[in-house]
Amino acid sequence: MQIIDGKAVSEQIKKEIAEEVSRMIAKGEKRPHLAAVLVGHDGGSETYVANKVKACEACGFRSTLIRFEENITEDGLLRKVRELNEEADIDGFMVQLPLPKHISEQRVIEAIDYRKDVDGFHPINVGRLAIGLPCFISATPNGILELLKRYNIDTKGKKCVILGRSNIVGKPMANLMMRKATPGDATVTVLHSHSRYIREECRQADIIIAAMGHPDFLTADMVKEGAVIIDVGTTRVPDTTKKSGFRLNGDVKFDEVAPKCAFITPVPGGVGPMTIVSLMRNTLLAGKREIYP
Ligand code: GUN
């Protein structure tokens, strides 16, 4: 069994990006610039956005953090999105989700210029991914793909079970795994809260990508010997032994599943760091106008 070290891979990629940025600056090109919009004070979102800003520094990007209080109106937020669309120095930006209940996330996502949508959430990017055109790819699925690639994990013709059908992870992941590409070319099954025979489906899977946000859902009896297990879960569960009072818990019961598999991602230190680095890569692509010239 091999543990997939997402932290190490992400550090390596950040280094590669920083080198590329140095070359760009040496050639007199513009420094890529990411803006992040954060509404309210949700603990998880605060941490994610702070980590994104930190990653920008490591990559040599410029970053701008725009904060609003919880009570900002939808119109107020949409106005800021349109401003960012127009601001020439900003290559890409993202609005951290979830948003307060009184704001439509979909309306905000659709207001973002798809050419600056480094999260890959805009319907144009989602649609282009579905039909195999160049686009910004959602960060978590793209990070998983990069891990599969860097660990030389064969996906061609393999049975891949995806647990969860979210717009951010499950759906784009399914599209990527069935793409005519490497990694890709897999036979994909997407399971969700209404699926039947979940255990049986999982037991036949060569690759399982667990992304339902249900701590410890995947147990050893659901996994076949030699499977590849990717754990996207990051549920905060109370833990008095931690200074913060919580720990991040994956969707996989790691201790019992790990001995059975060929590869497994830990939580934390698996998929999480790759998500942020994928956003950085998208920002680099945006800065270089590589996807939408
Ligand atoms: N909330 C959780 N993950 C993400 C993400 O990748 N992007 C944004 N914008 N919000 C999130």
PDB file of C-alpha atoms and ligand atoms in Angstrom:
ATOM      1  CA  MET A   1       0.000   0.000   0.000  1.00  0.00           C
ATOM      2  CA  GLN A   2       1.273   3.432  -0.908  1.00  0.00           C
ATOM      3  CA  ILE A   3       0.053   6.656   0.688  1.00  0.00           C
ATOM      4  CA  ILE A   4      -0.446   9.398  -1.883  1.00  0.00           C
ATOM      5  CA  ASP A   5       1.343  12.447  -0.516  1.00  0.00           C
ATOM      6  CA  GLY A   6      -0.728  15.368  -1.771  1.00  0.00           C
ATOM      7  CA  LYS A   7       1.202  17.788   0.409  1.00  0.00           C
ATOM      8  CA  ALA A   8       4.541  16.880  -1.187  1.00  0.00           C
ATOM      9  CA  VAL A   9       3.131  16.936  -4.735  1.00  0.00           C
ATOM     10  CA  SER A  10       1.475  20.298  -4.109  1.00  0.00           C
ATOM     11  CA  GLU A  11       4.754  21.789  -2.813  1.00  0.00           C
ATOM     12  CA  GLN A  12       6.509  20.526  -5.938  1.00  0.00           C
ATOM     13  CA  ILE A  13       3.861  22.050  -8.232  1.00  0.00           C
ATOM     14  CA  LYS A  14       3.996  25.383  -6.405  1.00  0.00           C
ATOM     15  CA  LYS A  15       7.737  25.384  -7.010  1.00  0.00           C
ATOM     16  CA  GLU A  16       7.187  24.643 -10.706  1.00  0.00           C
ATOM     17  CA  ILE A  17       4.652  27.475 -10.946  1.00  0.00           C
ATOM     18  CA  ALA A  18       6.971  29.908  -9.135  1.00  0.00           C
ATOM     19  CA  GLU A  19       9.752  29.065 -11.610  1.00  0.00           C
ATOM     20  CA  GLU A  20       7.412  29.701 -14.518  1.00  0.00           C
ATOM     21  CA  VAL A  21       6.370  33.038 -13.000  1.00  0.00           C
ATOM     22  CA  SER A  22      10.054  33.997 -12.624  1.00  0.00           C
ATOM     23  CA  ARG A  23      10.586  33.249 -16.318  1.00  0.00           C
ATOM     24  CA  MET A  24       7.529  35.358 -17.192  1.00  0.00           C
ATOM     25  CA  ILE A  25       8.744  38.302 -15.126  1.00  0.00           C
ATOM     26  CA  ALA A  26      12.238  38.004 -16.647  1.00  0.00           C
ATOM     27  CA  LYS A  27      10.631  38.306 -20.074  1.00  0.00           C
ATOM     28  CA  GLY A  28       8.807  41.445 -18.951  1.00  0.00           C
ATOM     29  CA  GLU A  29       5.415  39.781 -18.759  1.00  0.00           C
ATOM     30  CA  LYS A  30       2.783  40.642 -16.191  1.00  0.00           C
ATOM     31  CA  ARG A  31       2.658  38.913 -12.796  1.00  0.00           C
ATOM     32  CA  PRO A  32      -0.495  36.736 -12.575  1.00  0.00           C
ATOM     33  CA  HIS A  33      -3.068  38.281 -10.241  1.00  0.00           C
ATOM     34  CA  LEU A  34      -5.797  36.363  -8.386  1.00  0.00           C
ATOM     35  CA  ALA A  35      -8.605  38.045  -6.458  1.00  0.00           C
ATOM     36  CA  ALA A  36     -10.580  36.167  -3.808  1.00  0.00           C
ATOM     37  CA  VAL A  37     -13.935  37.338  -2.526  1.00  0.00           C
ATOM     38  CA  LEU A  38     -14.958  36.248   0.963  1.00  0.00           C
ATOM     39  CA  VAL A  39     -18.403  36.962   2.401  1.00  0.00           C
ATOM     40  CA  GLY A  40     -18.942  36.624   6.164  1.00  0.00           C
ATOM     41  CA  HIS A  41     -16.783  34.826   8.717  1.00  0.00           C
ATOM     42  CA  ASP A  42     -17.362  31.086   8.274  1.00  0.00           C
ATOM     43  CA  GLY A  43     -14.387  29.345   9.891  1.00  0.00           C
ATOM     44  CA  GLY A  44     -13.792  26.892   7.049  1.00  0.00           C
ATOM     45  CA  SER A  45     -14.044  29.569   4.356  1.00  0.00           C
ATOM     46  CA  GLU A  46     -11.696  31.889   6.281  1.00  0.00           C
ATOM     47  CA  THR A  47      -9.093  29.120   6.406  1.00  0.00           C
ATOM     48  CA  TYR A  48      -9.483  28.169   2.739  1.00  0.00           C
ATOM     49  CA  VAL A  49      -9.183  31.755   1.549  1.00  0.00           C
ATOM     50  CA  ALA A  50      -6.199  32.471   3.825  1.00  0.00           C
ATOM     51  CA  ASN A  51      -4.505  29.376   2.367  1.00  0.00           C
ATOM     52  CA  LYS A  52      -5.241  30.535  -1.179  1.00  0.00           C
ATOM     53  CA  VAL A  53      -3.661  33.922  -0.481  1.00  0.00           C
ATOM     54  CA  LYS A  54      -0.627  32.187   1.060  1.00  0.00           C
ATOM     55  CA  ALA A  55      -0.320  29.877  -1.962  1.00  0.00           C
ATOM     56  CA  CYS A  56      -0.357  32.933  -4.257  1.00  0.00           C
ATOM     57  CA  GLU A  57       2.681  34.278  -2.409  1.00  0.00           C
ATOM     58  CA  ALA A  58       4.483  30.943  -2.773  1.00  0.00           C
ATOM     59  CA  CYS A  59       3.780  30.963  -6.516  1.00  0.00           C
ATOM     60  CA  GLY A  60       4.877  34.566  -7.029  1.00  0.00           C
ATOM     61  CA  PHE A  61       1.368  35.764  -7.874  1.00  0.00           C
ATOM     62  CA  ARG A  62      -0.205  38.996  -6.840  1.00  0.00           C
ATOM     63  CA  SER A  63      -3.347  38.449  -4.770  1.00  0.00           C
ATOM     64  CA  THR A  64      -6.181  40.652  -3.618  1.00  0.00           C
ATOM     65  CA  LEU A  65      -8.588  39.664  -0.865  1.00  0.00           C
ATOM     66  CA  ILE A  66     -11.979  41.362  -0.938  1.00  0.00           C
ATOM     67  CA  ARG A  67     -14.101  40.943   2.181  1.00  0.00           C
ATOM     68  CA  PHE A  68     -17.755  41.655   2.765  1.00  0.00           C
ATOM     69  CA  GLU A  69     -19.880  41.271   5.858  1.00  0.00           C
ATOM     70  CA  GLU A  70     -22.586  38.583   5.950  1.00  0.00           C
ATOM     71  CA  ASN A  71     -25.299  41.184   5.301  1.00  0.00           C
ATOM     72  CA  ILE A  72     -24.057  42.369   1.902  1.00  0.00           C
ATOM     73  CA  THR A  73     -26.916  42.282  -0.620  1.00  0.00           C
ATOM     74  CA  GLU A  74     -26.891  40.095  -3.708  1.00  0.00           C
ATOM     75  CA  ASP A  75     -26.845  43.259  -5.821  1.00  0.00           C
ATOM     76  CA  GLY A  76     -23.854  44.570  -3.897  1.00  0.00           C
ATOM     77  CA  LEU A  77     -21.935  41.354  -4.490  1.00  0.00           C
ATOM     78  CA  LEU A  78     -22.937  41.219  -8.171  1.00  0.00           C
ATOM     79  CA  ARG A  79     -21.686  44.785  -8.579  1.00  0.00           C
ATOM     80  CA  LYS A  80     -18.279  43.738  -7.230  1.00  0.00           C
ATOM     81  CA  VAL A  81     -18.209  40.706  -9.560  1.00  0.00           C
ATOM     82  CA  ARG A  82     -18.841  42.949 -12.570  1.00  0.00           C
ATOM     83  CA  GLU A  83     -16.103  45.311 -11.400  1.00  0.00           C
ATOM     84  CA  LEU A  84     -13.653  42.414 -11.162  1.00  0.00           C
ATOM     85  CA  ASN A  85     -14.711  41.251 -14.630  1.00  0.00           C
ATOM     86  CA  GLU A  86     -13.648  44.652 -15.951  1.00  0.00           C
ATOM     87  CA  GLU A  87     -10.492  45.143 -13.923  1.00  0.00           C
ATOM     88  CA  ALA A  88      -7.673  44.568 -16.417  1.00  0.00           C
ATOM     89  CA  ASP A  89      -4.949  43.716 -13.903  1.00  0.00           C
ATOM     90  CA  ILE A  90      -6.969  40.856 -12.372  1.00  0.00           C
ATOM     91  CA  ASP A  91      -6.461  37.691 -14.418  1.00  0.00           C
ATOM     92  CA  GLY A  92      -8.809  35.485 -12.443  1.00  0.00           C
ATOM     93  CA  PHE A  93     -11.003  35.601  -9.374  1.00  0.00           C
ATOM     94  CA  MET A  94     -13.164  33.392  -7.219  1.00  0.00           C
ATOM     95  CA  VAL A  95     -16.027  33.929  -4.822  1.00  0.00           C
ATOM     96  CA  GLN A  96     -15.690  31.577  -1.875  1.00  0.00           C
ATOM     97  CA  LEU A  97     -18.726  29.349  -1.340  1.00  0.00           C
ATOM     98  CA  PRO A  98     -20.994  28.822   0.478  1.00  0.00           C
ATOM     99  CA  LEU A  99     -22.651  32.236   0.365  1.00  0.00           C
ATOM    100  CA  PRO A 100     -25.265  33.461   2.862  1.00  0.00           C
ATOM    101  CA  LYS A 101     -28.779  32.117   2.214  1.00  0.00           C
ATOM    102  CA  HIS A 102     -30.142  35.417   0.849  1.00  0.00           C
ATOM    103  CA  ILE A 103     -27.647  35.366  -2.055  1.00  0.00           C
ATOM    104  CA  SER A 104     -28.107  33.065  -5.054  1.00  0.00           C
ATOM    105  CA  GLU A 105     -24.806  31.251  -5.609  1.00  0.00           C
ATOM    106  CA  GLN A 106     -25.854  30.378  -9.140  1.00  0.00           C
ATOM    107  CA  ARG A 107     -26.555  34.005 -10.019  1.00  0.00           C
ATOM    108  CA  VAL A 108     -23.148  35.021  -8.687  1.00  0.00           C
ATOM    109  CA  ILE A 109     -21.343  32.230 -10.552  1.00  0.00           C
ATOM    110  CA  GLU A 110     -23.074  33.124 -13.796  1.00  0.00           C
ATOM    111  CA  ALA A 111     -22.118  36.792 -13.381  1.00  0.00           C
ATOM    112  CA  ILE A 112     -18.410  35.927 -13.401  1.00  0.00           C
ATOM    113  CA  ASP A 113     -16.699  36.369 -16.778  1.00  0.00           C
ATOM    114  CA  TYR A 114     -15.981  32.739 -17.747  1.00  0.00           C
ATOM    115  CA  ARG A 115     -12.532  33.817 -18.973  1.00  0.00           C
ATOM    116  CA  LYS A 116     -11.684  34.809 -15.375  1.00  0.00           C
ATOM    117  CA  ASP A 117     -13.536  31.913 -13.733  1.00  0.00           C
ATOM    118  CA  VAL A 118     -10.495  30.121 -12.288  1.00  0.00           C
ATOM    119  CA  ASP A 119     -12.803  27.970 -10.116  1.00  0.00           C
ATOM    120  CA  GLY A 120     -14.278  26.496 -13.305  1.00  0.00           C
ATOM    121  CA  PHE A 121     -17.824  26.835 -11.942  1.00  0.00           C
ATOM    122  CA  HIS A 122     -19.357  28.933 -14.760  1.00  0.00           C
ATOM    123  CA  PRO A 123     -21.744  26.968 -17.011  1.00  0.00           C
ATOM    124  CA  ILE A 124     -19.534  27.734 -20.016  1.00  0.00           C
ATOM    125  CA  ASN A 125     -16.526  26.099 -18.356  1.00  0.00           C
ATOM    126  CA  VAL A 126     -18.647  23.204 -17.059  1.00  0.00           C
ATOM    127  CA  GLY A 127     -20.155  22.667 -20.519  1.00  0.00           C
ATOM    128  CA  ARG A 128     -16.804  22.872 -22.278  1.00  0.00           C
ATOM    129  CA  LEU A 129     -15.393  20.295 -19.857  1.00  0.00           C
ATOM    130  CA  ALA A 130     -18.320  17.993 -20.626  1.00  0.00           C
ATOM    131  CA  ILE A 131     -17.599  18.065 -24.364  1.00  0.00           C
ATOM    132  CA  GLY A 132     -13.818  18.006 -24.058  1.00  0.00           C
ATOM    133  CA  LEU A 133     -12.949  21.599 -24.997  1.00  0.00           C
ATOM    134  CA  PRO A 134     -10.190  23.625 -23.292  1.00  0.00           C
ATOM    135  CA  CYS A 135     -11.601  25.249 -20.153  1.00  0.00           C
ATOM    136  CA  PHE A 136     -10.927  26.055 -16.523  1.00  0.00           C
ATOM    137  CA  ILE A 137     -11.394  22.774 -14.656  1.00  0.00           C
ATOM    138  CA  SER A 138     -12.815  22.710 -11.144  1.00  0.00           C
ATOM    139  CA  ALA A 139      -9.910  22.608  -8.702  1.00  0.00           C
ATOM    140  CA  THR A 140     -10.573  19.491  -6.621  1.00  0.00           C
ATOM    141  CA  PRO A 141     -11.202  17.079  -9.532  1.00  0.00           C
ATOM    142  CA  ASN A 142      -8.235  18.546 -11.382  1.00  0.00           C
ATOM    143  CA  GLY A 143      -6.046  18.058  -8.316  1.00  0.00           C
ATOM    144  CA  ILE A 144      -7.121  14.417  -8.099  1.00  0.00           C
ATOM    145  CA  LEU A 145      -6.302  13.933 -11.772  1.00  0.00           C
ATOM    146  CA  GLU A 146      -2.835  15.364 -11.173  1.00  0.00           C
ATOM    147  CA  LEU A 147      -2.261  12.938  -8.279  1.00  0.00           C
ATOM    148  CA  LEU A 148      -3.305   9.979 -10.459  1.00  0.00           C
ATOM    149  CA  LYS A 149      -0.934  11.230 -13.151  1.00  0.00           C
ATOM    150  CA  ARG A 150       2.067  11.832 -10.888  1.00  0.00           C
ATOM    151  CA  TYR A 151       1.656   8.424  -9.206  1.00  0.00           C
ATOM    152  CA  ASN A 152       1.320   6.697 -12.607  1.00  0.00           C
ATOM    153  CA  ILE A 153      -2.009   5.179 -11.639  1.00  0.00           C
ATOM    154  CA  ASP A 154      -3.571   3.424 -14.604  1.00  0.00           C
ATOM    155  CA  THR A 155      -7.206   4.433 -15.159  1.00  0.00           C
ATOM    156  CA  LYS A 156      -7.797   3.136 -18.703  1.00  0.00           C
ATOM    157  CA  GLY A 157     -10.691   0.692 -18.784  1.00  0.00           C
ATOM    158  CA  LYS A 158     -10.843   0.623 -14.973  1.00  0.00           C
ATOM    159  CA  LYS A 159     -14.071   0.707 -13.044  1.00  0.00           C
ATOM    160  CA  CYS A 160     -14.194   4.014 -11.172  1.00  0.00           C
ATOM    161  CA  VAL A 161     -16.881   4.614  -8.573  1.00  0.00           C
ATOM    162  CA  ILE A 162     -17.549   8.204  -7.565  1.00  0.00           C
ATOM    163  CA  LEU A 163     -19.459   8.704  -4.334  1.00  0.00           C
ATOM    164  CA  GLY A 164     -21.277  12.036  -4.503  1.00  0.00           C
ATOM    165  CA  ARG A 165     -22.732  14.098  -7.354  1.00  0.00           C
ATOM    166  CA  SER A 166     -21.927  17.693  -6.385  1.00  0.00           C
ATOM    167  CA  ASN A 167     -21.320  20.319  -9.054  1.00  0.00           C
ATOM    168  CA  ILE A 168     -17.898  21.030  -7.547  1.00  0.00           C
ATOM    169  CA  VAL A 169     -16.525  17.485  -7.278  1.00  0.00           C
ATOM    170  CA  GLY A 170     -18.701  14.512  -8.269  1.00  0.00           C
ATOM    171  CA  LYS A 171     -20.000  15.680 -11.649  1.00  0.00           C
ATOM    172  CA  PRO A 172     -16.765  17.166 -13.035  1.00  0.00           C
ATOM    173  CA  MET A 173     -14.824  14.183 -11.666  1.00  0.00           C
ATOM    174  CA  ALA A 174     -17.099  11.812 -13.576  1.00  0.00           C
ATOM    175  CA  ASN A 175     -16.542  13.813 -16.757  1.00  0.00           C
ATOM    176  CA  LEU A 176     -12.778  13.810 -16.330  1.00  0.00           C
ATOM    177  CA  MET A 177     -12.515  10.102 -15.586  1.00  0.00           C
ATOM    178  CA  MET A 178     -14.526   9.182 -18.696  1.00  0.00           C
ATOM    179  CA  ARG A 179     -12.617  11.579 -20.966  1.00  0.00           C
ATOM    180  CA  LYS A 180     -10.600  10.238 -23.872  1.00  0.00           C
ATOM    181  CA  ALA A 181      -7.334  11.051 -22.116  1.00  0.00           C
ATOM    182  CA  THR A 182      -4.744   9.901 -19.606  1.00  0.00           C
ATOM    183  CA  PRO A 183      -5.787   9.854 -16.819  1.00  0.00           C
ATOM    184  CA  GLY A 184      -9.269   9.039 -18.092  1.00  0.00           C
ATOM    185  CA  ASP A 185     -10.787   6.333 -20.285  1.00  0.00           C
ATOM    186  CA  ALA A 186     -12.382   4.815 -17.174  1.00  0.00           C
ATOM    187  CA  THR A 187     -15.803   3.210 -16.831  1.00  0.00           C
ATOM    188  CA  VAL A 188     -17.510   5.552 -14.409  1.00  0.00           C
ATOM    189  CA  THR A 189     -20.331   4.928 -11.954  1.00  0.00           C
ATOM    190  CA  VAL A 190     -21.660   7.845  -9.910  1.00  0.00           C
ATOM    191  CA  LEU A 191     -23.403   6.907  -6.672  1.00  0.00           C
ATOM    192  CA  HIS A 192     -25.388   9.249  -4.430  1.00  0.00           C
ATOM    193  CA  SER A 193     -27.854   9.335  -1.559  1.00  0.00           C
ATOM    194  CA  HIS A 194     -30.565   7.566  -3.575  1.00  0.00           C
ATOM    195  CA  SER A 195     -28.338   4.892  -5.089  1.00  0.00           C
ATOM    196  CA  ARG A 196     -28.926   1.229  -4.346  1.00  0.00           C
ATOM    197  CA  TYR A 197     -26.318  -1.518  -3.979  1.00  0.00           C
ATOM    198  CA  ILE A 198     -23.644   0.972  -2.944  1.00  0.00           C
ATOM    199  CA  ARG A 199     -21.611  -1.677  -1.140  1.00  0.00           C
ATOM    200  CA  GLU A 200     -21.703  -4.049  -4.133  1.00  0.00           C
ATOM    201  CA  GLU A 201     -20.760  -1.307  -6.587  1.00  0.00           C
ATOM    202  CA  CYS A 202     -17.838  -0.212  -4.410  1.00  0.00           C
ATOM    203  CA  ARG A 203     -16.590  -3.781  -3.971  1.00  0.00           C
ATOM    204  CA  GLN A 204     -16.186  -4.078  -7.741  1.00  0.00           C
ATOM    205  CA  ALA A 205     -14.368  -0.764  -8.133  1.00  0.00           C
ATOM    206  CA  ASP A 206     -10.718  -0.437  -9.116  1.00  0.00           C
ATOM    207  CA  ILE A 207     -10.807   3.231  -8.129  1.00  0.00           C
ATOM    208  CA  ILE A 208     -13.123   4.847  -5.565  1.00  0.00           C
ATOM    209  CA  ILE A 209     -13.395   8.608  -5.223  1.00  0.00           C
ATOM    210  CA  ALA A 210     -15.315   9.399  -2.040  1.00  0.00           C
ATOM    211  CA  ALA A 211     -16.818  12.884  -2.019  1.00  0.00           C
ATOM    212  CA  MET A 212     -20.040  12.875  -0.065  1.00  0.00           C
ATOM    213  CA  GLY A 213     -19.004  14.633   3.126  1.00  0.00           C
ATOM    214  CA  HIS A 214     -20.048  11.650   5.241  1.00  0.00           C
ATOM    215  CA  PRO A 215     -17.224  10.938   7.737  1.00  0.00           C
ATOM    216  CA  ASP A 216     -15.876   7.346   7.728  1.00  0.00           C
ATOM    217  CA  PHE A 217     -18.518   6.199   5.209  1.00  0.00           C
ATOM    218  CA  LEU A 218     -16.240   3.882   3.225  1.00  0.00           C
ATOM    219  CA  THR A 219     -15.277   0.873   5.317  1.00  0.00           C
ATOM    220  CA  ALA A 220     -12.932  -2.057   4.598  1.00  0.00           C
ATOM    221  CA  ASP A 221     -15.779  -4.430   3.669  1.00  0.00           C
ATOM    222  CA  MET A 222     -16.708  -2.078   0.780  1.00  0.00           C
ATOM    223  CA  VAL A 223     -13.243  -2.118  -0.801  1.00  0.00           C
ATOM    224  CA  LYS A 224     -11.630  -4.776  -2.957  1.00  0.00           C
ATOM    225  CA  GLU A 225      -7.993  -5.781  -2.488  1.00  0.00           C
ATOM    226  CA  GLY A 226      -5.650  -3.559  -4.474  1.00  0.00           C
ATOM    227  CA  ALA A 227      -8.129  -0.721  -5.087  1.00  0.00           C
ATOM    228  CA  VAL A 228      -7.118   2.941  -5.390  1.00  0.00           C
ATOM    229  CA  ILE A 229      -8.903   5.119  -2.830  1.00  0.00           C
ATOM    230  CA  ILE A 230      -9.204   8.894  -3.143  1.00  0.00           C
ATOM    231  CA  ASP A 231     -10.749  10.623  -0.118  1.00  0.00           C
ATOM    232  CA  VAL A 232     -12.227  14.057  -0.759  1.00  0.00           C
ATOM    233  CA  GLY A 233     -14.021  14.332   2.604  1.00  0.00           C
ATOM    234  CA  THR A 234     -13.084  17.204   4.904  1.00  0.00           C
ATOM    235  CA  THR A 235     -15.787  17.254   7.556  1.00  0.00           C
ATOM    236  CA  ARG A 236     -14.905  19.174  10.713  1.00  0.00           C
ATOM    237  CA  VAL A 237     -15.560  16.926  13.705  1.00  0.00           C
ATOM    238  CA  PRO A 238     -15.090  17.988  17.343  1.00  0.00           C
ATOM    239  CA  ASP A 239     -11.762  16.811  18.784  1.00  0.00           C
ATOM    240  CA  THR A 240     -10.717  17.970  22.232  1.00  0.00           C
ATOM    241  CA  THR A 241      -7.119  16.857  21.647  1.00  0.00           C
ATOM    242  CA  LYS A 242      -6.711  19.565  18.992  1.00  0.00           C
ATOM    243  CA  LYS A 243      -5.930  23.187  19.782  1.00  0.00           C
ATOM    244  CA  SER A 244      -8.624  24.281  17.323  1.00  0.00           C
ATOM    245  CA  GLY A 245     -11.164  21.945  18.980  1.00  0.00           C
ATOM    246  CA  PHE A 246     -11.800  20.014  15.739  1.00  0.00           C
ATOM    247  CA  ARG A 247     -10.130  17.786  13.213  1.00  0.00           C
ATOM    248  CA  LEU A 248     -10.759  17.181   9.504  1.00  0.00           C
ATOM    249  CA  ASN A 249     -12.341  13.788   8.954  1.00  0.00           C
ATOM    250  CA  GLY A 250     -12.394  12.075   5.570  1.00  0.00           C
ATOM    251  CA  ASP A 251     -15.143   9.953   4.014  1.00  0.00           C
ATOM    252  CA  VAL A 252     -12.912   6.873   4.275  1.00  0.00           C
ATOM    253  CA  LYS A 253     -12.229   4.861   7.427  1.00  0.00           C
ATOM    254  CA  PHE A 254      -8.524   5.139   6.758  1.00  0.00           C
ATOM    255  CA  ASP A 255      -7.097   2.738   9.360  1.00  0.00           C
ATOM    256  CA  GLU A 256      -9.085  -0.264   8.165  1.00  0.00           C
ATOM    257  CA  VAL A 257      -9.210   0.563   4.437  1.00  0.00           C
ATOM    258  CA  ALA A 258      -5.521   1.463   3.949  1.00  0.00           C
ATOM    259  CA  PRO A 259      -4.118  -2.081   4.422  1.00  0.00           C
ATOM    260  CA  LYS A 260      -6.376  -3.353   1.602  1.00  0.00           C
ATOM    261  CA  CYS A 261      -5.511  -0.856  -1.107  1.00  0.00           C
ATOM    262  CA  ALA A 262      -2.777  -0.191  -3.608  1.00  0.00           C
ATOM    263  CA  PHE A 263      -2.936   3.587  -3.136  1.00  0.00           C
ATOM    264  CA  ILE A 264      -4.825   5.826  -0.716  1.00  0.00           C
ATOM    265  CA  THR A 265      -4.959   9.555   0.017  1.00  0.00           C
ATOM    266  CA  PRO A 266      -4.853  10.615   3.684  1.00  0.00           C
ATOM    267  CA  VAL A 267      -6.949  13.388   5.268  1.00  0.00           C
ATOM    268  CA  PRO A 268      -5.443  15.864   5.788  1.00  0.00           C
ATOM    269  CA  GLY A 269      -2.517  15.991   3.371  1.00  0.00           C
ATOM    270  CA  GLY A 270      -4.078  14.194   0.404  1.00  0.00           C
ATOM    271  CA  VAL A 271      -6.554  15.920  -1.890  1.00  0.00           C
ATOM    272  CA  GLY A 272      -6.838  19.165   0.141  1.00  0.00           C
ATOM    273  CA  PRO A 273      -3.459  20.728  -0.734  1.00  0.00           C
ATOM    274  CA  MET A 274      -3.953  19.722  -4.387  1.00  0.00           C
ATOM    275  CA  THR A 275      -7.204  21.689  -4.588  1.00  0.00           C
ATOM    276  CA  ILE A 276      -5.434  24.935  -3.776  1.00  0.00           C
ATOM    277  CA  VAL A 277      -2.584  24.211  -6.140  1.00  0.00           C
ATOM    278  CA  SER A 278      -5.066  23.522  -8.967  1.00  0.00           C
ATOM    279  CA  LEU A 279      -6.520  26.971  -8.404  1.00  0.00           C
ATOM    280  CA  MET A 280      -2.984  28.346  -8.689  1.00  0.00           C
ATOM    281  CA  ARG A 281      -2.481  26.488 -11.949  1.00  0.00           C
ATOM    282  CA  ASN A 282      -5.723  27.888 -13.320  1.00  0.00           C
ATOM    283  CA  THR A 283      -4.576  31.360 -12.284  1.00  0.00           C
ATOM    284  CA  LEU A 284      -1.302  30.846 -14.158  1.00  0.00           C
ATOM    285  CA  LEU A 285      -3.259  29.716 -17.237  1.00  0.00           C
ATOM    286  CA  ALA A 286      -5.498  32.779 -16.888  1.00  0.00           C
ATOM    287  CA  GLY A 287      -2.468  35.064 -16.560  1.00  0.00           C
ATOM    288  CA  LYS A 288      -0.963  33.591 -19.709  1.00  0.00           C
ATOM    289  CA  ARG A 289      -4.322  33.639 -21.541  1.00  0.00           C
ATOM    290  CA  GLU A 290      -3.678  30.026 -22.466  1.00  0.00           C
ATOM    291  CA  ILE A 291      -7.260  28.820 -22.436  1.00  0.00           C
ATOM    292  CA  TYR A 292      -9.076  31.888 -23.750  1.00  0.00           C
ATOM    293  CA  PRO A 293      -6.498  33.895 -25.800  1.00  0.00           C
TER     294      PRO A 293
HETATM  295  N1  GUN B   1     -15.977  26.150  -1.280  1.00  0.00           N
HETATM  296  C1  GUN B   1     -15.451  24.914  -1.124  1.00  0.00           C
HETATM  297  N2  GUN B   1     -14.607  24.630  -2.132  1.00  0.00           N
HETATM  298  C2  GUN B   1     -14.596  25.719  -2.938  1.00  0.00           C
HETATM  299  C3  GUN B   1     -13.901  26.034  -4.142  1.00  0.00           C
HETATM  300  O1  GUN B   1     -13.124  25.237  -4.699  1.00  0.00           O
HETATM  301  N3  GUN B   1     -14.149  27.268  -4.652  1.00  0.00           N
HETATM  302  C4  GUN B   1     -15.005  28.134  -4.086  1.00  0.00           C
HETATM  303  N4  GUN B   1     -15.203  29.303  -4.682  1.00  0.00           N
HETATM  304  N5  GUN B   1     -15.665  27.873  -2.983  1.00  0.00           N
HETATM  305  C5  GUN B   1     -15.451  26.676  -2.408  1.00  0.00           C
END
